[in-house]
Coordinates of C-alpha atoms in Angstrom, one line a residue:
M1 CA 92.1 96.5 101.1
L2 CA 89.9 94.5 98.7
K3 CA 89.6 90.7 98.5
R4 CA 87.7 88.2 96.4
K5 CA 84.3 87.6 97.8
N6 CA 84.4 83.8 97.3
G7 CA 87.9 83.3 98.8
A8 CA 87.0 80.1 100.5
D9 CA 86.0 78.4 97.2
E10 CA 88.7 80.0 95.0
L11 CA 90.9 76.9 95.0
N12 CA 88.1 74.8 93.5
L13 CA 86.2 77.3 91.4
P14 CA 87.7 79.7 88.9
H15 CA 87.2 83.3 89.8
I16 CA 85.1 85.4 87.5
A17 CA 88.2 87.3 86.4
Q18 CA 89.6 84.1 85.0
N19 CA 86.6 84.0 82.6
L20 CA 87.1 87.5 81.4
D21 CA 88.4 87.9 77.9
V22 CA 89.3 91.6 77.9
S23 CA 90.5 91.7 74.4
N24 CA 87.2 90.4 73.0
K25 CA 85.2 92.6 75.3
Q26 CA 83.0 89.7 76.5
L27 CA 82.6 87.2 79.3
L28 CA 83.0 83.5 78.5
F29 CA 80.5 81.6 80.6
G30 CA 79.6 77.9 80.3
A31 CA 76.2 76.8 79.0
D32 CA 75.0 76.0 82.5
Q33 CA 75.7 79.4 83.9
E34 CA 72.8 81.9 83.7
K35 CA 74.7 85.0 84.8
V36 CA 73.7 88.3 83.3
S37 CA 76.7 90.2 82.3
K38 CA 77.2 93.7 83.8
G39 CA 80.0 94.5 81.4
I40 CA 83.8 94.2 81.7
L41 CA 84.3 96.3 84.8
G42 CA 80.9 95.4 86.3
D43 CA 81.5 91.7 86.3
L44 CA 85.1 92.1 87.5
M45 CA 84.3 94.3 90.5
D46 CA 81.2 92.3 91.4
G47 CA 83.7 89.7 92.7
Y48 CA 85.4 91.9 95.3
S49 CA 84.5 93.4 98.7
K50 CA 86.4 95.3 101.3
V51 CA 88.3 93.3 103.9
Q52 CA 87.0 93.3 107.4
I53 CA 88.8 92.1 110.5
E54 CA 86.3 89.3 111.1
D55 CA 86.7 87.9 107.5
P56 CA 88.0 84.4 107.4
I57 CA 91.8 83.9 106.9
R58 CA 92.5 81.2 104.4
A59 CA 94.8 78.4 105.5
F60 CA 97.9 77.6 103.4
H61 CA 98.8 74.0 102.7
E62 CA 101.8 72.8 100.6
S63 CA 99.4 70.5 98.8
N64 CA 97.5 73.5 97.5
L65 CA 100.6 75.5 96.4
Q66 CA 100.2 74.9 92.7
Q67 CA 96.5 75.7 92.8
I68 CA 97.1 78.9 94.6
V69 CA 99.8 79.9 92.1
N70 CA 97.6 79.0 89.1
N71 CA 94.7 81.0 90.6
V72 CA 96.7 84.2 91.4
D73 CA 94.6 87.3 91.8
Y74 CA 95.4 90.4 89.8
G75 CA 92.3 92.4 90.9
I76 CA 91.5 95.5 88.7
L77 CA 95.1 95.2 87.3
E78 CA 93.9 92.3 85.2
V79 CA 92.1 94.6 82.7
L80 CA 95.3 96.5 82.1
Q81 CA 96.9 93.7 80.2
G82 CA 98.0 94.8 76.7
T83 CA 99.3 97.9 75.0
W84 CA 97.8 101.3 75.7
V85 CA 98.5 104.3 73.5
S86 CA 97.5 107.9 73.3
Y87 CA 93.9 108.5 72.3
N88 CA 93.6 112.0 70.9
H89 CA 90.0 112.9 71.3
N90 CA 89.1 116.6 71.5
G91 CA 85.7 116.1 73.0
Q92 CA 83.8 119.3 72.6
N93 CA 86.9 121.4 72.7
D94 CA 87.1 123.9 69.8
R95 CA 90.9 124.0 70.0
K96 CA 92.7 121.1 68.2
L97 CA 95.4 119.6 70.3
I98 CA 98.3 117.7 68.7
G99 CA 99.0 115.3 71.6
S100 CA 96.7 113.5 74.0
G101 CA 98.8 114.2 77.0
I102 CA 99.9 117.4 78.8
H103 CA 102.9 117.7 81.0
T104 CA 104.1 120.7 83.1
T105 CA 107.6 120.9 84.4
I106 CA 109.4 123.4 86.6
M107 CA 113.2 123.3 86.8
P108 CA 116.0 125.3 88.4
S109 CA 117.1 128.3 86.3
P110 CA 120.7 128.2 85.0
G111 CA 123.0 129.8 87.5
T112 CA 120.9 129.0 90.6
N113 CA 121.8 126.8 93.5
A114 CA 120.2 125.5 96.6
G115 CA 121.1 128.7 98.5
T116 CA 120.0 131.2 96.0
I117 CA 117.5 133.9 97.2
P118 CA 115.2 134.4 95.5
G119 CA 114.9 131.1 93.6
K120 CA 114.5 131.4 89.8
Y121 CA 113.0 128.7 87.6
S122 CA 112.2 127.8 84.0
F123 CA 108.7 126.5 83.1
D124 CA 107.8 124.0 80.3
C125 CA 104.4 122.8 79.2
E126 CA 104.0 120.5 76.2
E127 CA 101.6 118.0 74.7
Y128 CA 102.8 114.4 74.3
I129 CA 102.0 111.0 73.0
E130 CA 102.6 107.8 74.8
K131 CA 102.9 104.0 74.6
L132 CA 102.2 102.1 77.9
T133 CA 102.4 98.3 77.9
F134 CA 101.2 96.0 80.7
D135 CA 102.2 92.4 80.9
L136 CA 100.8 90.0 83.6
V137 CA 103.4 87.9 85.2
P138 CA 102.2 84.3 85.3
G139 CA 101.7 82.7 88.7
G140 CA 101.7 84.3 92.1
V141 CA 104.8 86.0 93.5
R142 CA 105.2 84.4 96.9
N143 CA 106.2 86.4 100.0
R144 CA 106.9 84.3 103.0
G145 CA 106.4 85.7 106.5
G146 CA 106.3 82.6 108.7
A147 CA 102.7 82.2 109.8
N148 CA 101.7 84.7 107.1
E149 CA 102.0 84.1 103.4
Q150 CA 101.3 86.6 100.6
F151 CA 100.9 85.9 96.9
C152 CA 101.2 89.0 94.8
G153 CA 99.7 89.3 91.3
A154 CA 102.5 91.1 89.5
V155 CA 102.0 93.2 86.3
K156 CA 105.1 94.5 84.5
Y157 CA 104.8 97.9 82.8
E158 CA 106.9 99.9 80.3
Q159 CA 106.3 103.5 79.4
S160 CA 107.6 105.6 76.6
I161 CA 106.7 109.3 76.0
K162 CA 107.5 111.8 73.3
S163 CA 106.6 115.4 73.3
V164 CA 104.8 116.8 70.3
N165 CA 105.5 120.4 69.0
T166 CA 105.0 122.4 65.8
V167 CA 108.0 123.8 64.0
E168 CA 107.7 127.2 62.4
G169 CA 107.8 126.9 58.6
Q170 CA 107.4 123.1 58.7
E171 CA 104.3 121.1 58.2
A172 CA 105.7 118.0 60.0
L173 CA 105.3 117.8 63.7
K174 CA 108.4 117.4 65.9
Y175 CA 108.4 114.3 68.2
T176 CA 111.1 114.2 70.9
P177 CA 111.6 111.4 73.5
I178 CA 111.3 112.9 76.9
H179 CA 110.5 110.0 79.3
E180 CA 111.2 106.3 79.8
E181 CA 110.1 104.2 82.7
N182 CA 109.6 100.6 83.7
G183 CA 108.5 98.8 86.8
M184 CA 105.7 96.7 88.3
Y185 CA 102.2 97.0 89.7
L186 CA 101.3 94.5 92.4
W187 CA 97.9 93.3 93.6
L188 CA 98.5 92.6 97.3
S189 CA 95.3 91.0 98.7
D190 CA 96.0 87.2 98.6
I191 CA 96.9 86.5 102.2
F192 CA 97.1 83.0 103.9
N193 CA 97.8 81.6 107.3
Y194 CA 100.6 79.0 107.3
A195 CA 100.6 77.1 110.6
A196 CA 103.5 74.9 111.7
T197 CA 103.4 71.2 111.0
E198 CA 105.4 68.3 112.2
K199 CA 107.1 68.3 108.8
T200 CA 108.0 72.0 108.8
I201 CA 109.2 71.9 112.4
K202 CA 111.6 69.0 111.8
E203 CA 112.8 70.1 108.3
D204 CA 113.3 73.8 108.8
R205 CA 115.3 73.8 112.0
G206 CA 115.3 70.5 113.7
V207 CA 114.6 70.0 117.4
H208 CA 116.6 69.0 120.4
P209 CA 115.0 66.8 123.1
V210 CA 114.8 68.2 126.6
S211 CA 118.1 67.7 128.4
P212 CA 117.9 65.0 131.2
K213 CA 119.4 67.6 133.5
N214 CA 116.5 70.0 133.0
P215 CA 114.7 70.2 136.3
N216 CA 111.4 70.7 134.5
K217 CA 111.8 68.0 131.9
D218 CA 108.7 66.1 133.1
L219 CA 106.5 69.1 132.3
Y220 CA 107.3 68.9 128.6
K221 CA 104.9 66.0 127.5
S222 CA 106.3 65.8 124.0
G223 CA 109.9 65.5 125.2
Y224 CA 110.7 68.8 123.6
Q225 CA 110.8 72.3 125.1
D226 CA 107.6 73.3 123.3
E227 CA 105.6 74.6 126.3
T228 CA 105.7 77.9 128.1
L229 CA 106.2 77.5 131.8
F230 CA 104.9 79.8 134.5
L231 CA 106.3 80.2 138.0
V232 CA 103.5 80.2 140.6
Y233 CA 103.0 79.6 144.4
N234 CA 101.3 76.2 144.9
D235 CA 98.8 75.3 147.6
L236 CA 101.7 74.7 150.0
G237 CA 103.1 78.2 149.4
E238 CA 106.1 76.8 147.5
K239 CA 107.4 78.1 144.1
E240 CA 106.5 75.8 141.3
Y241 CA 106.6 75.8 137.4
V242 CA 103.4 74.9 135.7
T243 CA 102.2 74.7 132.1
L244 CA 99.5 77.0 130.6
E245 CA 96.8 74.3 131.1
N246 CA 97.6 74.1 134.8
L247 CA 97.9 77.9 135.4
N248 CA 94.2 78.2 136.1
G249 CA 94.4 82.0 136.3
R250 CA 96.9 82.1 139.1
P251 CA 99.4 85.1 139.2
Y252 CA 102.9 84.2 138.1
S253 CA 106.2 85.9 138.7
E254 CA 108.5 84.3 136.0
I255 CA 108.2 82.7 132.6
I256 CA 110.3 80.2 130.8
A257 CA 109.5 80.7 127.1
S258 CA 109.0 77.7 124.8
K259 CA 112.0 77.0 122.7
E260 CA 110.4 74.8 120.0
L261 CA 107.2 75.1 117.9
K262 CA 104.3 72.9 118.2
P263 CA 102.2 71.7 115.3
G264 CA 99.5 74.3 114.7
A265 CA 101.6 77.2 116.0
G266 CA 100.7 80.4 114.3
Q267 CA 97.0 79.4 113.8
T268 CA 95.9 82.0 116.3
G269 CA 97.7 84.9 114.7
P270 CA 98.6 87.7 114.6
Y271 CA 97.3 87.9 111.0
F272 CA 98.6 90.3 108.4
I273 CA 96.0 92.4 106.6
P274 CA 97.6 94.7 104.0
D275 CA 96.9 98.4 104.4
Y276 CA 96.4 98.7 100.6
S277 CA 95.5 96.5 97.7
I278 CA 97.9 98.0 95.1
S279 CA 101.5 99.0 94.9
R280 CA 103.5 100.5 92.0
S281 CA 107.3 100.3 91.8
G282 CA 109.1 102.2 89.1
V283 CA 112.6 103.2 87.9
I284 CA 113.2 106.5 86.1
P285 CA 116.6 106.7 84.4
H286 CA 117.4 110.1 85.9
G287 CA 118.1 108.3 89.1
S288 CA 114.8 108.1 90.9
T289 CA 113.2 104.9 92.2
I290 CA 109.6 105.1 93.4
T291 CA 107.2 102.9 95.5
L292 CA 103.6 104.0 95.6
L293 CA 100.9 102.4 97.7
G294 CA 97.1 102.8 97.4
D295 CA 93.7 101.3 96.6
L296 CA 90.5 101.6 94.7
V297 CA 88.4 104.6 95.9
Q298 CA 84.9 103.6 97.1
G299 CA 82.0 105.7 95.7
E300 CA 78.7 106.2 97.4
T301 CA 77.7 102.5 97.2
S302 CA 80.6 100.5 95.6
Y303 CA 84.0 100.7 94.0
L304 CA 82.4 100.7 90.6
N305 CA 81.2 104.3 89.9
E306 CA 78.4 104.9 87.4
G307 CA 79.0 107.4 84.7
P308 CA 82.1 109.3 83.9
P309 CA 84.7 110.7 86.3
E310 CA 83.8 114.1 87.8
F311 CA 86.1 117.0 87.1
P312 CA 85.6 120.6 88.4
H313 CA 84.5 123.7 86.4
G314 CA 84.8 127.4 87.0
D315 CA 86.0 128.7 90.3
A316 CA 85.9 125.1 91.8
A317 CA 88.9 124.2 89.6
W318 CA 91.3 126.4 91.5
K319 CA 92.6 123.7 93.9
Y320 CA 96.3 123.7 94.7
D321 CA 96.6 119.9 94.9
H322 CA 96.1 119.8 91.1
L323 CA 97.7 123.1 90.0
S324 CA 101.1 123.5 88.5
I325 CA 101.3 126.6 90.8
S326 CA 101.9 125.7 94.4
R327 CA 101.0 127.8 97.4
T328 CA 104.8 128.2 98.1
M329 CA 105.1 129.9 94.7
G330 CA 102.8 132.7 95.8
G331 CA 99.7 131.2 94.3
A332 CA 99.5 133.7 91.5
G333 CA 98.1 136.2 93.9
A334 CA 94.9 134.1 94.2
S335 CA 93.6 131.6 96.7
E336 CA 90.9 128.9 96.9
K337 CA 88.6 131.4 98.5
K338 CA 89.4 134.0 95.8
P339 CA 90.2 131.8 92.8
I340 CA 91.1 132.5 89.2
N341 CA 88.3 131.0 87.0
L342 CA 90.2 128.7 84.6
D343 CA 87.2 128.4 82.3
K344 CA 87.5 132.0 81.4
A345 CA 90.2 134.1 79.8
P346 CA 93.3 134.8 82.1
P347 CA 93.2 137.9 84.2
A348 CA 94.4 141.1 82.5
W349 CA 97.6 141.3 84.6
V350 CA 98.8 138.1 82.9
F351 CA 99.6 140.1 79.8
E352 CA 100.9 143.3 81.5
K353 CA 104.5 144.2 82.3
L354 CA 104.6 143.8 86.0
N355 CA 106.1 146.3 88.4
D356 CA 105.7 147.5 92.0
K357 CA 102.3 149.0 91.3
N358 CA 100.5 146.0 89.7
D359 CA 102.5 143.3 91.5
P360 CA 103.6 144.7 94.9
G361 CA 104.2 141.4 96.5
E362 CA 106.2 140.0 93.5
N363 CA 103.8 136.9 93.5
K364 CA 102.4 137.4 90.1
I365 CA 105.7 137.6 88.3
Y366 CA 106.5 134.1 89.6
T367 CA 103.6 132.6 87.8
Q368 CA 102.7 135.0 85.0
R369 CA 104.3 132.8 82.3
I370 CA 102.2 129.8 83.4
L371 CA 98.9 131.6 82.9
A372 CA 100.1 133.2 79.7
H373 CA 101.1 129.9 78.1
D374 CA 99.6 128.8 74.8
L375 CA 98.2 125.7 76.5
Y376 CA 96.2 127.6 79.1
P377 CA 94.2 126.5 81.1
Y378 CA 96.0 123.1 80.9
S379 CA 99.3 124.8 81.7
V380 CA 97.8 125.8 85.1
R381 CA 95.6 122.7 85.8
P382 CA 96.5 119.9 83.4
D383 CA 93.7 117.5 84.4
L384 CA 91.2 119.8 82.8
R385 CA 92.5 118.2 79.6
L386 CA 91.2 114.9 81.0
R387 CA 87.8 116.6 81.6
D388 CA 87.6 118.1 78.1
S389 CA 88.8 114.8 76.4
I390 CA 85.8 112.9 77.6
K391 CA 83.1 115.5 76.7
G392 CA 80.6 113.9 74.4
E393 CA 81.7 110.3 75.2
N394 CA 79.2 107.8 76.5
I395 CA 81.0 106.5 79.6
K396 CA 79.1 103.7 81.3
N397 CA 81.1 103.4 84.5
H398 CA 84.6 103.7 85.9
V399 CA 87.0 102.6 88.6
L400 CA 89.3 105.1 90.4
I401 CA 92.7 104.0 91.7
Q402 CA 94.7 106.4 93.9
L403 CA 98.4 105.8 94.8
S404 CA 100.9 107.9 96.8
S405 CA 104.4 107.8 98.1
K406 CA 103.1 109.6 101.2
N407 CA 99.9 108.2 102.5
K408 CA 98.0 110.0 105.3
T409 CA 97.7 106.8 107.3
G410 CA 99.1 103.3 107.3
A411 CA 102.0 101.9 105.3
Q412 CA 104.2 104.4 103.4
G413 CA 105.9 104.2 100.0
G414 CA 108.9 106.3 99.2
I415 CA 111.3 107.8 96.7
L416 CA 115.0 107.2 96.4
N417 CA 117.2 109.5 94.4
V418 CA 120.8 109.5 93.2
P419 CA 123.1 112.1 94.9
F420 CA 122.8 114.7 92.1
V421 CA 119.0 114.7 92.2
N422 CA 119.1 114.8 96.0
R423 CA 121.3 117.8 96.0
F424 CA 119.8 120.0 93.3
V425 CA 116.2 118.9 92.6
T426 CA 115.1 116.7 95.5
T427 CA 112.1 114.6 94.6
V428 CA 110.0 114.3 97.7
E429 CA 106.5 113.1 96.9
M430 CA 104.5 111.5 94.1
N431 CA 100.7 111.1 93.9
M432 CA 98.8 109.3 91.1
S433 CA 95.1 109.0 90.2
M434 CA 94.1 106.5 87.5
W435 CA 90.6 106.1 86.0
V436 CA 89.7 102.8 84.2
E437 CA 86.6 103.7 82.2
T438 CA 84.0 101.8 80.1
V439 CA 83.1 103.7 77.0
I440 CA 80.1 102.7 74.9
E441 CA 80.7 103.2 71.2
E442 CA 78.5 101.7 68.5
G443 CA 76.9 99.4 71.0
K444 CA 80.3 98.0 72.2
E445 CA 82.3 98.4 75.4
I446 CA 85.8 99.9 75.0
L447 CA 88.1 100.3 77.9
Q448 CA 89.8 103.7 78.4
L449 CA 92.5 104.7 80.8
Q450 CA 93.1 108.2 82.1
Y451 CA 95.7 109.3 84.7
E452 CA 97.0 112.3 86.6
Q453 CA 100.5 112.0 88.0
I454 CA 101.9 114.7 90.3
I455 CA 105.5 114.8 91.5
F456 CA 106.8 117.4 93.9
F457 CA 110.3 118.8 93.7
E458 CA 111.9 121.0 96.4
F459 CA 114.7 123.4 95.6
D460 CA 115.8 127.0 96.1
F461 CA 114.4 129.6 98.5
G462 CA 111.9 132.4 98.3
D463 CA 112.5 135.9 99.6
D464 CA 111.6 134.7 103.1
G465 CA 114.1 131.8 103.0
G466 CA 111.5 129.1 102.8
T467 CA 111.6 126.0 100.8
T468 CA 109.6 126.0 97.6
S469 CA 107.5 123.0 96.4
W470 CA 107.4 122.7 92.6
P471 CA 104.8 120.4 91.0
H472 CA 105.6 118.4 87.9
I473 CA 102.4 117.1 86.4
Q474 CA 101.5 114.5 83.7
V475 CA 98.0 113.7 82.4
N476 CA 96.9 111.5 79.5
T477 CA 94.1 109.6 78.0
L478 CA 94.8 106.2 76.5
R479 CA 93.1 103.3 74.8
K480 CA 94.2 99.8 73.8
L481 CA 96.2 99.9 70.5
E482 CA 93.4 97.9 68.8
D483 CA 90.8 100.5 69.8
V484 CA 92.3 103.7 68.3
S485 CA 91.8 104.8 64.7
P486 CA 94.2 103.5 62.0
E487 CA 95.8 106.9 61.7
Q488 CA 96.6 107.1 65.4
R489 CA 97.7 103.5 65.4
R490 CA 100.1 104.2 62.5
L491 CA 101.5 107.2 64.3
I492 CA 102.2 105.2 67.4
E493 CA 103.9 102.4 65.4
E494 CA 106.1 104.9 63.7
Q495 CA 107.1 106.8 66.8
F496 CA 107.4 103.7 69.1
P497 CA 108.7 100.9 67.0
S498 CA 108.8 97.4 68.6
S499 CA 112.5 97.7 69.6
N500 CA 114.6 98.5 72.6
T501 CA 116.3 101.2 70.7
I502 CA 114.4 104.5 70.8
K503 CA 115.4 106.9 68.0
P504 CA 115.6 110.6 68.8
S505 CA 112.7 111.4 66.5
A506 CA 110.9 110.3 63.4
A507 CA 109.9 113.7 62.3
A508 CA 111.6 115.3 59.3
G509 CA 114.4 117.7 60.3
S510 CA 114.2 116.7 64.0
S511 CA 117.5 115.9 65.7
A512 CA 116.7 116.9 69.3
P513 CA 118.5 114.9 72.0
S514 CA 116.7 112.7 74.4
G515 CA 115.4 114.6 77.4
C516 CA 112.8 114.3 80.2
P517 CA 110.1 116.4 81.8
Y518 CA 112.1 116.2 85.0
H519 CA 115.1 118.1 83.5
K520 CA 114.2 118.9 80.0
E521 CA 116.3 121.6 78.3

């Protein structure tokens, strides 16, 4: 988890992020400040460090509540504020793409059910455009846990996606709505210790004085049962109750727990330190609700990585965690030790009619259509589109965020589905990587957002009766609306008008119904 470096002073001094005007790409410092700007991401990340167990825990006081709320921390999420749209940049790719995003979707084939052996599926891979809006929620969202208090920096998001396809015989492209989603990102690192006070003790529960009939009433100095008593043998060998200050290390055989709080209770912990700095909660209208947890990924020296993100080339790109082909689908007859080079033409068998001789294990026929797709190699490994999109760009630095519904350690997120989805296409896991990048163009800094989102479905069985894991992948490159060309801005404004009503399509002759990559027909 990350925290502000100057947490002790944050109630009196504005954090650097409060001086950040992202829309103007500059820092607003007073005349008496001689700070040299490191850029948008550099200045922001300079104010954060990893939380350690020995780091001070800030005390919460009601008198500071408004200051805490006014100074809520959004972390890296602060730079997301605004409207992000598809940025269609082909880099050094010699093939023109019509949409900035790529999605791959695998769905149960008509006529199949959860007990079908072998499982059949349909495969879809399309380009898409997107509008993604982030809106910071003013003030901290307060979570109360007694002695622990958390103030979340909340950021609402709304996402709309349309697939882009050519239509034979028509010049106009076909835009079809395929995905809608909304939810919140939370920055989770503002934690405080809230100890009991005389005021909270009396107001929140009230206290009863010790009963005159209580044989140990004289041990409770305050007149309330707010001490723990320990039963010991005194110097005369008799049983006697004593308070903690009189225990003096003697063994005890019974305890009478304190019934009331004392002012200051909770100061000594336990203290809550979140496992992760960021959460994402989202609602998908097909009946899935997600919670992802994660954090910024630390590079060699810091959370701010110099240069562009690194994506693989050649044989190194054949990694099943990023492929639309899972191991449970037979892996296209390849493996990570004997990969298919996705920067070369597909293997010859991809275009052959398969039979017992050239596909004896019936693995290749499962995945042939994926490698033969017009969008190859992106149909196989979609994030290669992210790699190719930034070729030729001058990327100064970037921050990587990774979120998951199934973390290897610590707290876990999760996915809830409506009964239909649970029965036929169980959604079991979701992982997301998000790169926030600083691009230098014409001497100016421009923020760019890239993401890879992988959702795993489970349905049907293979010949051996095993469960098959089916990846659904989305990748895209986006920039703020004001940072794309007038042509791209005009397209977004036409396809995603500022209205809650999304029309099926703005393309001439298009009347396709609303669908979704999850279950698109």
